[in-house]
PDB file of C-alpha atoms in Angstrom:
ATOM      1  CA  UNK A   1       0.000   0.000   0.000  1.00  0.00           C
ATOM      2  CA  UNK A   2       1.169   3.220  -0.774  1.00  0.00           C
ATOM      3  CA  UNK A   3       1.809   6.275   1.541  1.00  0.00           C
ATOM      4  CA  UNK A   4       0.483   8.666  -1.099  1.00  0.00           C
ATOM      5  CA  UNK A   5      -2.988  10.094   0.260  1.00  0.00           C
ATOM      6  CA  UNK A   6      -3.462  13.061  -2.180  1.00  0.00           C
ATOM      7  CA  UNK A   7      -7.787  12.990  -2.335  1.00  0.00           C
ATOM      8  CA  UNK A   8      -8.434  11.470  -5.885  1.00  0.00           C
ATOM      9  CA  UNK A   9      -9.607  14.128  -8.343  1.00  0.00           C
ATOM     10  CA  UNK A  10     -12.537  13.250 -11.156  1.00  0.00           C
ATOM     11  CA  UNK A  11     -10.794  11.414 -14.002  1.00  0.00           C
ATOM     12  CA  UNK A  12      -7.502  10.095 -11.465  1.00  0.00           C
ATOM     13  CA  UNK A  13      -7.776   6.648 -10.026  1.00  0.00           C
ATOM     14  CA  UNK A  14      -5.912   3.582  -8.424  1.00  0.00           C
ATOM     15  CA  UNK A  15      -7.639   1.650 -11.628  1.00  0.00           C
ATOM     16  CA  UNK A  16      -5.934   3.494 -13.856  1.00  0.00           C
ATOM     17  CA  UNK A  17      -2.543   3.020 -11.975  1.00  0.00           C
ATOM     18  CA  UNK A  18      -2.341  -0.654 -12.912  1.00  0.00           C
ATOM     19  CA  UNK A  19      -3.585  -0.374 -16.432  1.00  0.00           C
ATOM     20  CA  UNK A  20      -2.658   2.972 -17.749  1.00  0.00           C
ATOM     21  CA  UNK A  21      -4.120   2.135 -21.371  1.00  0.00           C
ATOM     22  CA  UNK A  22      -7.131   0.381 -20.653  1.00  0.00           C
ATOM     23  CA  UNK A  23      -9.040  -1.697 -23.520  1.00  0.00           C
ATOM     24  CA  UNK A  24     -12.188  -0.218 -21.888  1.00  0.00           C
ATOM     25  CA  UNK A  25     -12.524   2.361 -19.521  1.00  0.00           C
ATOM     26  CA  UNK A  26     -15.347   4.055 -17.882  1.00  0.00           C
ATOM     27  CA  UNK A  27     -16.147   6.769 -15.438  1.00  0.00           C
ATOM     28  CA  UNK A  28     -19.246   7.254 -13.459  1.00  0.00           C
ATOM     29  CA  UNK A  29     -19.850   9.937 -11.117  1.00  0.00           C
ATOM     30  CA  UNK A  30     -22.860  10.197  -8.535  1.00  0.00           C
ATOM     31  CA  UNK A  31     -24.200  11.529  -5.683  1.00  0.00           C
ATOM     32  CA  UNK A  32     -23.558  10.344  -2.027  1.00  0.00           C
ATOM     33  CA  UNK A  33     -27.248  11.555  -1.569  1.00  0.00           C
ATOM     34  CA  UNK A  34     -26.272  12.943   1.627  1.00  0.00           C
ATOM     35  CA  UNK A  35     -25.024  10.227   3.581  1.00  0.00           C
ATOM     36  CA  UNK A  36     -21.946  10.786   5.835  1.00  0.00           C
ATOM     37  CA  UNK A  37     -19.877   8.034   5.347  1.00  0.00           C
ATOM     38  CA  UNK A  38     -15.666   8.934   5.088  1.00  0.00           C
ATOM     39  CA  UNK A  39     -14.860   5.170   3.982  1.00  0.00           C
ATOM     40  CA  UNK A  40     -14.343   4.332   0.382  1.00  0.00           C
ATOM     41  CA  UNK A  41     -14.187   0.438   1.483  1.00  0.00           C
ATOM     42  CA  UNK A  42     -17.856   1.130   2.695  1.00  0.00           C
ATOM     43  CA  UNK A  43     -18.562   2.682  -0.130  1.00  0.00           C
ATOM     44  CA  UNK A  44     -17.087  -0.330  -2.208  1.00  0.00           C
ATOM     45  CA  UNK A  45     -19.127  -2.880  -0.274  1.00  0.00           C
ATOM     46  CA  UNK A  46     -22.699  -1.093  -0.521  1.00  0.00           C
ATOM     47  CA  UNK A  47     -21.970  -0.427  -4.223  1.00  0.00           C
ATOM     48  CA  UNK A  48     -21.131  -4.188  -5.216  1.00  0.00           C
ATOM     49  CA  UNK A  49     -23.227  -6.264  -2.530  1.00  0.00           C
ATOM     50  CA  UNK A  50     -26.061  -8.603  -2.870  1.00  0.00           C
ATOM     51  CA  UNK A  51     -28.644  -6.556  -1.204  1.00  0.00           C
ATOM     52  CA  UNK A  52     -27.949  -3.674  -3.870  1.00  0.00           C
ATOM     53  CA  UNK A  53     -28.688  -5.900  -6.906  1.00  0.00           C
ATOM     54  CA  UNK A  54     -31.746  -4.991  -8.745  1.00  0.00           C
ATOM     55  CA  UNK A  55     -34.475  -7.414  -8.279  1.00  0.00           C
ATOM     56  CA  UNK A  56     -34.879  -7.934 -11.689  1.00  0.00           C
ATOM     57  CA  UNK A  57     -31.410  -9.193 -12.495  1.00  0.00           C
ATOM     58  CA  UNK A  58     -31.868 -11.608  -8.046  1.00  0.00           C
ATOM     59  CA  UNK A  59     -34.877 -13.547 -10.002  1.00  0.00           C
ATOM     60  CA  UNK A  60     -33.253 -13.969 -13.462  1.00  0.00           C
ATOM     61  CA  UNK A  61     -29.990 -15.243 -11.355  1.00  0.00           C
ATOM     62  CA  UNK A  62     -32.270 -17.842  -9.167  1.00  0.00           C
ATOM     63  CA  UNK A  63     -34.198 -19.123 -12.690  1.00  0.00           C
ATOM     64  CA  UNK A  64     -30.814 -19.964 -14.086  1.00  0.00           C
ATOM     65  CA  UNK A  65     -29.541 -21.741 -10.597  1.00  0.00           C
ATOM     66  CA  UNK A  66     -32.829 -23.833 -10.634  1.00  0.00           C
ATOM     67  CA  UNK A  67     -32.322 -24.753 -13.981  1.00  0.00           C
ATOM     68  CA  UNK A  68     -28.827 -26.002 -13.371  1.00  0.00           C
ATOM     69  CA  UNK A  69     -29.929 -27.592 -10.306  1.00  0.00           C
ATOM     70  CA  UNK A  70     -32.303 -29.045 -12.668  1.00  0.00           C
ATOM     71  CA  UNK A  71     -29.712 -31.037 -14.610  1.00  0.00           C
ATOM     72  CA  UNK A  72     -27.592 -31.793 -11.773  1.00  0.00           C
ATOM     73  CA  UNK A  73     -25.016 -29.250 -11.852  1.00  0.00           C
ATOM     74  CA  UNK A  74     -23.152 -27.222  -9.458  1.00  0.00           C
ATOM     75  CA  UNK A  75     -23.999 -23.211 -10.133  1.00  0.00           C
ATOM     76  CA  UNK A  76     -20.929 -20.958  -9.816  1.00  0.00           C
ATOM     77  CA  UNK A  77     -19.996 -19.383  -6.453  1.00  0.00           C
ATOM     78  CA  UNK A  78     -22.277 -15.931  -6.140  1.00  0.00           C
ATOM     79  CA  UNK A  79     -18.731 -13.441  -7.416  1.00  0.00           C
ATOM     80  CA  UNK A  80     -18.348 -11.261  -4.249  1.00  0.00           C
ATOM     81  CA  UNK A  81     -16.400  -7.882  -4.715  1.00  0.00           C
ATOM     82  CA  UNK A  82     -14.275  -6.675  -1.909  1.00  0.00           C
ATOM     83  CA  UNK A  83     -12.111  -4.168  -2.050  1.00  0.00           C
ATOM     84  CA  UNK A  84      -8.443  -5.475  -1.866  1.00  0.00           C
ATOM     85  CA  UNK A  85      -6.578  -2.088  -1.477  1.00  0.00           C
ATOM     86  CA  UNK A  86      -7.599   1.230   0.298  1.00  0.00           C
ATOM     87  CA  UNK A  87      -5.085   4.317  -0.262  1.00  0.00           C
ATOM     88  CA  UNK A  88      -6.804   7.953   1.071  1.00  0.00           C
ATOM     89  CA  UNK A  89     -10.277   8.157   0.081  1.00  0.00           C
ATOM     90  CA  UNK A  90     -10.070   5.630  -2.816  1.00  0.00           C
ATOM     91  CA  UNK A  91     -10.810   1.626  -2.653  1.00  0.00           C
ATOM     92  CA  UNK A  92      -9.428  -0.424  -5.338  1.00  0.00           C
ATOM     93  CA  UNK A  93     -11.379  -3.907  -6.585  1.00  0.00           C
ATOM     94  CA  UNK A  94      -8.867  -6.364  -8.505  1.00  0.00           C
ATOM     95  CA  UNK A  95     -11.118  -9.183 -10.516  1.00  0.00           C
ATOM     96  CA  UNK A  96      -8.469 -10.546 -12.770  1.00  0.00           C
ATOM     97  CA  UNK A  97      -9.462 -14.300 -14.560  1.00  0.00           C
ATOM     98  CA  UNK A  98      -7.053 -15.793 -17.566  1.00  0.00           C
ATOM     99  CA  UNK A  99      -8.692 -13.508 -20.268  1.00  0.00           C
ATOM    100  CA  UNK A 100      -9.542 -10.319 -18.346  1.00  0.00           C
ATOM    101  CA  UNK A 101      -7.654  -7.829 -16.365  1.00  0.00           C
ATOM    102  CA  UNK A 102     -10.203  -5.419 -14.616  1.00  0.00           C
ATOM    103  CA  UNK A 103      -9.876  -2.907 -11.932  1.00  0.00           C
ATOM    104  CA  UNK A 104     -12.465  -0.741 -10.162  1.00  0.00           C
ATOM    105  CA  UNK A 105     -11.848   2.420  -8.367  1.00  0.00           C
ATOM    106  CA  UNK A 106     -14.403   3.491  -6.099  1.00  0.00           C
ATOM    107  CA  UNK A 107     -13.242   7.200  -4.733  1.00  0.00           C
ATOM    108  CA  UNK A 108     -15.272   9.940  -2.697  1.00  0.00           C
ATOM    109  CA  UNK A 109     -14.117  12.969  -4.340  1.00  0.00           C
ATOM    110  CA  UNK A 110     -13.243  15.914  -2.206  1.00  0.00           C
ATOM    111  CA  UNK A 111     -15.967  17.892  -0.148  1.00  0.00           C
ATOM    112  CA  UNK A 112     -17.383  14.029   0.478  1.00  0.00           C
ATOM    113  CA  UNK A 113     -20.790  15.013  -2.009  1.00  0.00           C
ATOM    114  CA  UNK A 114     -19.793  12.781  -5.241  1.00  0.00           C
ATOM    115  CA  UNK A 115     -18.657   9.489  -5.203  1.00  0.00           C
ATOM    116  CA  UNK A 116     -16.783   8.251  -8.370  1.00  0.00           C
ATOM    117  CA  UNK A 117     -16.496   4.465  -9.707  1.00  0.00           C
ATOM    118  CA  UNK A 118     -13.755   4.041 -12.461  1.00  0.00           C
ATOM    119  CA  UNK A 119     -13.632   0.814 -14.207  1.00  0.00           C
ATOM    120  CA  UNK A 120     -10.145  -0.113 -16.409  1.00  0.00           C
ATOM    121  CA  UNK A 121     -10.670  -3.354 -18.370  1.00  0.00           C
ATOM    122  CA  UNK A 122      -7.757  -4.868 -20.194  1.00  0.00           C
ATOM    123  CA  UNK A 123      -8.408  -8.229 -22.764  1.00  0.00           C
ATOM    124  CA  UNK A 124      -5.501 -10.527 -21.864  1.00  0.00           C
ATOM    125  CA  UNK A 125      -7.121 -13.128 -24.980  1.00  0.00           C
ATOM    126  CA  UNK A 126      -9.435 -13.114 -27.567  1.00  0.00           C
ATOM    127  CA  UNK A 127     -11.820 -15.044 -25.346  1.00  0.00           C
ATOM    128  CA  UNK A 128     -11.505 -11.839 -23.294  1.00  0.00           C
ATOM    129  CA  UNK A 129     -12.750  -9.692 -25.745  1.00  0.00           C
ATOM    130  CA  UNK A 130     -15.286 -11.887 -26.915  1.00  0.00           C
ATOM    131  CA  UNK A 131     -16.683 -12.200 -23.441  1.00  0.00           C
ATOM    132  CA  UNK A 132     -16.844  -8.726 -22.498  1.00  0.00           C
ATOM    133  CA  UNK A 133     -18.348  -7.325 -25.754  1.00  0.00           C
ATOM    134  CA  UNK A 134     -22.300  -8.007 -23.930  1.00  0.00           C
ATOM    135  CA  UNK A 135     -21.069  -6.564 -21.028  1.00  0.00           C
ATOM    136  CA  UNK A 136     -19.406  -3.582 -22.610  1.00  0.00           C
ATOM    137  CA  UNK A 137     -22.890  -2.303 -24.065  1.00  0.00           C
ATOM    138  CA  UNK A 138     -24.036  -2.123 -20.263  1.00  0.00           C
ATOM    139  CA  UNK A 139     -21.390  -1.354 -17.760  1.00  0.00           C
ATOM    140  CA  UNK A 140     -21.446   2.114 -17.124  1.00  0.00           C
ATOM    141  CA  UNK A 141     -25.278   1.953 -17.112  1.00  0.00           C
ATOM    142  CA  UNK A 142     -25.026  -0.931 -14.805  1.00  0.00           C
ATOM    143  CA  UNK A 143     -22.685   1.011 -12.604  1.00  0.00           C
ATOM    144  CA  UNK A 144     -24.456   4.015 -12.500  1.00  0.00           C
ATOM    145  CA  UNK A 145     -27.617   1.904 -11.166  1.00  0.00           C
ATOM    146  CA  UNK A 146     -25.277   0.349  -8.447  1.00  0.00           C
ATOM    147  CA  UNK A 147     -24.121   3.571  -7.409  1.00  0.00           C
ATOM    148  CA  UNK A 148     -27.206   5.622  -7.368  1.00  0.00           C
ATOM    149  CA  UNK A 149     -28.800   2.878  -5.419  1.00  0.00           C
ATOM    150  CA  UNK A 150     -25.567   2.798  -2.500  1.00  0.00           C
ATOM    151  CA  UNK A 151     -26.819   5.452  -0.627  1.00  0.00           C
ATOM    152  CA  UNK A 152     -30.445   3.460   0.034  1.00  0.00           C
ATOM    153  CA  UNK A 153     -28.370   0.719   1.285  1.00  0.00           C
ATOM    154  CA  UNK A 154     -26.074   2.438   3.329  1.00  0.00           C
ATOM    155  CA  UNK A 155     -28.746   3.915   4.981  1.00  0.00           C
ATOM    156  CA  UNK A 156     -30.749   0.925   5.318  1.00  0.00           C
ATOM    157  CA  UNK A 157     -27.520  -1.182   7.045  1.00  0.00           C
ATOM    158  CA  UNK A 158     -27.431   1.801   9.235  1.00  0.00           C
ATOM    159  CA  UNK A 159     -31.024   1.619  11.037  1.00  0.00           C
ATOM    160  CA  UNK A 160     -30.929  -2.340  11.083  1.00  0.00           C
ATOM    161  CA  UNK A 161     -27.512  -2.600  12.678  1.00  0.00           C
ATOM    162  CA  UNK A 162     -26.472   0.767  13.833  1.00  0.00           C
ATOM    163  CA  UNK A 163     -23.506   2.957  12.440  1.00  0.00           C
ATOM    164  CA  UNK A 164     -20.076   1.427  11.200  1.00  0.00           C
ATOM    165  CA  UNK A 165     -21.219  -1.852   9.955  1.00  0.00           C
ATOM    166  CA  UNK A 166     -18.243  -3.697   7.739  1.00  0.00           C
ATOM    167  CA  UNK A 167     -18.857  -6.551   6.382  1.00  0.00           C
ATOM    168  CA  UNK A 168     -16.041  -6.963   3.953  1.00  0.00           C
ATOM    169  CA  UNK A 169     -13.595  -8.157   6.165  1.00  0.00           C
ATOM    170  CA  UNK A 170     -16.276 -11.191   6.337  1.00  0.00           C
ATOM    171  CA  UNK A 171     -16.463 -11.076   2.534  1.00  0.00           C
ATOM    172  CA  UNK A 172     -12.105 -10.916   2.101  1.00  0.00           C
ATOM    173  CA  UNK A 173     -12.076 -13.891   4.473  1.00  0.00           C
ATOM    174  CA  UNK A 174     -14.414 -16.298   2.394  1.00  0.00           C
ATOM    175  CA  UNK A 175     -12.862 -15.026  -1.057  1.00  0.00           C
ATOM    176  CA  UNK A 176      -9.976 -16.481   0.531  1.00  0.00           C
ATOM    177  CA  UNK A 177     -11.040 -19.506   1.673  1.00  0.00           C
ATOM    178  CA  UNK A 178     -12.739 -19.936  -2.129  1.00  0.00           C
ATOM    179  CA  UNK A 179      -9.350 -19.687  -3.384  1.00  0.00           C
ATOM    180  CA  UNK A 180      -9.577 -16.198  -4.759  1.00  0.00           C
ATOM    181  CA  UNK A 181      -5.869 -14.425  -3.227  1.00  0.00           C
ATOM    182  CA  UNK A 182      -5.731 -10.614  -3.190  1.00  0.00           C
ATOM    183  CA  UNK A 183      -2.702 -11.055  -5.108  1.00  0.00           C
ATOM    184  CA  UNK A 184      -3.138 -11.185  -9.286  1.00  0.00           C
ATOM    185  CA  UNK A 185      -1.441 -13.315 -11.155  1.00  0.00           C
ATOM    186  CA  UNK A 186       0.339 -11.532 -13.976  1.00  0.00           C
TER     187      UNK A 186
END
């Protein structure tokens, strides 16, 4: 971890620090819709956890795990994001795979108002390209739904179990213990 805690600025992030010349990049900027919360790890969590996912896209993930359970096959591991390095008011998400490099920044910009999510994707294969050409047409929409929707669920974690609830430390531990290290493979 670095000792350099300079606040990000809109269009800087630890994303684009590991892949300066992204195949894909995007930048979405949102909001904090008034909630008070100084940790970008937070931040990271609320954007990117279960609870946050549209409804929509919950039921169209349980049709397709009942219709592998269906044929007697094992559905993948639910991908949990947790943010695997924190410098200033930034969070950094690594979720690199044999064909994909990505990276997601997820900053509060200074003055704490506007909270910034900066995605760097680089192809490591063809079958990298391939398989993020769906996704591509959707991300920053995606993201910006994720975002907008992070306040709601901060506030919502806050009346059920009070202020400063982490769960990510929970989250690092069982990405672990799935095999997943912190540590990407180059």
């Amino acid at each position: 971890m670095a000792d350099d805690v300079t606040p990000p600025t809109a269009g800087s992030s630890l994303a684009l620090r590991d892949i300066p010349i992204p195949d894909y990049c995007d930048v979405v900027i949102v909001p904090t819709g008034g909630v008070d919360e100084p940790d970008p790890r937070v931040w990271a969590d609320a954007i990117f956890s279960h609870e946050n996912t549209p409804l929509s896209k919950r039921g169209m993930r349980a049709l397709r795990d009942e219709a592998i359970r269906l044929f007697d096959m094992v559905p993948p591991p639910e991908k949990e994001y947790v943010a695997d390095e924190v410098v200033g008011a930034e969070a950094l998400i690594i979720d690199d795979d044999a064909n994909l490099r990505i990276r997601i920044g997820v900053a509060l910009l200074p003055g704490g108002e506007l909270l910034q999510v900066t995605t760097a994707v680089k192809y490591r294969s063809v079958r990298g390209r391939i398989a993020f050409g769906p996704r591509r047409l959707m991300h920053a929409a995606a993201v910006n739904t994720l975002a907008r929707r992070a306040p709601t669920t901060l506030r919502r974690r806050t009346m059920v179990s009070g202020p400063s609830s982490v769960r990510s430390v929970t989250g690092q531990a069982r990405r672990k213990a799935l095999g997943r290290s912190s540590s990407a493979s180059e």
